[in-house]
């Protein structure tokens, strides 16, 4: 078995992704091994989400970033499997519209931040503005360089306002991406997930890894920590993500709101 690998980097430490094995599965050897632990996490999420919603005090923001075919959609589907849809909102961030580009880069993000009682999920996020935007040189370097601080300040504002933030980088290997792309090409019902542009992005793999390392280093804060999720094995990925969500929700020490008085004396008329 490989040596124990961190999921959360140390604060202040420079992240080198080659130190993080995307195929790592911790103490588990197979999907079957991890089945009970995953089931437990998903059940806990369902219960805790209900209290979050009822208490109406905290919000949870979950950010997913990954290379194409990294498993963002599938993780969201699995981890929120039993959650009450009324309490969950998902925002997917695509190429910005002209109106969005006419504003600061956080404008379109801020409106999707979950309110009290809600779980908000970002499928891609403001991090695209220091990833694709940096790699493709969509803005000058001084503009994207300033964004790491903007992001930290923005996330601090959210945290100070009662939003718990969890950020997940689903880390797959370049070989694993190739296999998943091939699968998308081989199966007609997966064709919709493939675009020729995905190969152009794949060609820039190393530039993306460098950009990810910077984001994972410079925006890893106690109020909005990153998790580097070994994501070659989908079952381990789901286990890690669900485990971190359970831990964060349990840390909130939530309670159901106090009931109205004298419920024990209520008689329901026929
Ligand atoms: P998908 O998630 O596969 O539907 O693709 C969404 C696309 O939008 C990806 O290619 C992202 O890189 C791109 N995208 C998301 N946010 C931005 C942004 N701020 N600037 C440029 N491209 C973006
Ligand atoms: Mg895509």
PDB file of N, CA and C and ligand atoms in Angstrom, residues 68 124 193 198, ligand 2:
ATOM      1  N   UNK A  68     -11.412  18.384 -17.770  1.00  0.00           N
ATOM      2  CA  UNK A  68     -12.546  17.731 -18.431  1.00  0.00           C
ATOM      3  C   UNK A  68     -12.528  16.232 -18.105  1.00  0.00           C
ATOM      4  N   UNK A 124     -17.660  24.106 -11.672  1.00  0.00           N
ATOM      5  CA  UNK A 124     -16.763  25.183 -12.077  1.00  0.00           C
ATOM      6  C   UNK A 124     -17.141  26.424 -11.265  1.00  0.00           C
ATOM      7  N   UNK A 193     -21.241  14.554 -24.290  1.00  0.00           N
ATOM      8  CA  UNK A 193     -20.277  15.055 -23.310  1.00  0.00           C
ATOM      9  C   UNK A 193     -18.937  15.393 -23.936  1.00  0.00           C
ATOM     10  N   UNK A 198     -12.203  19.801 -26.321  1.00  0.00           N
ATOM     11  CA  UNK A 198     -11.625  19.133 -25.150  1.00  0.00           C
ATOM     12  C   UNK A 198     -10.186  18.684 -25.423  1.00  0.00           C
TER      13      UNK A 198
HETATM   14 MG1  LIG B   2     -16.832  19.798 -21.180  1.00  0.00          MG
END
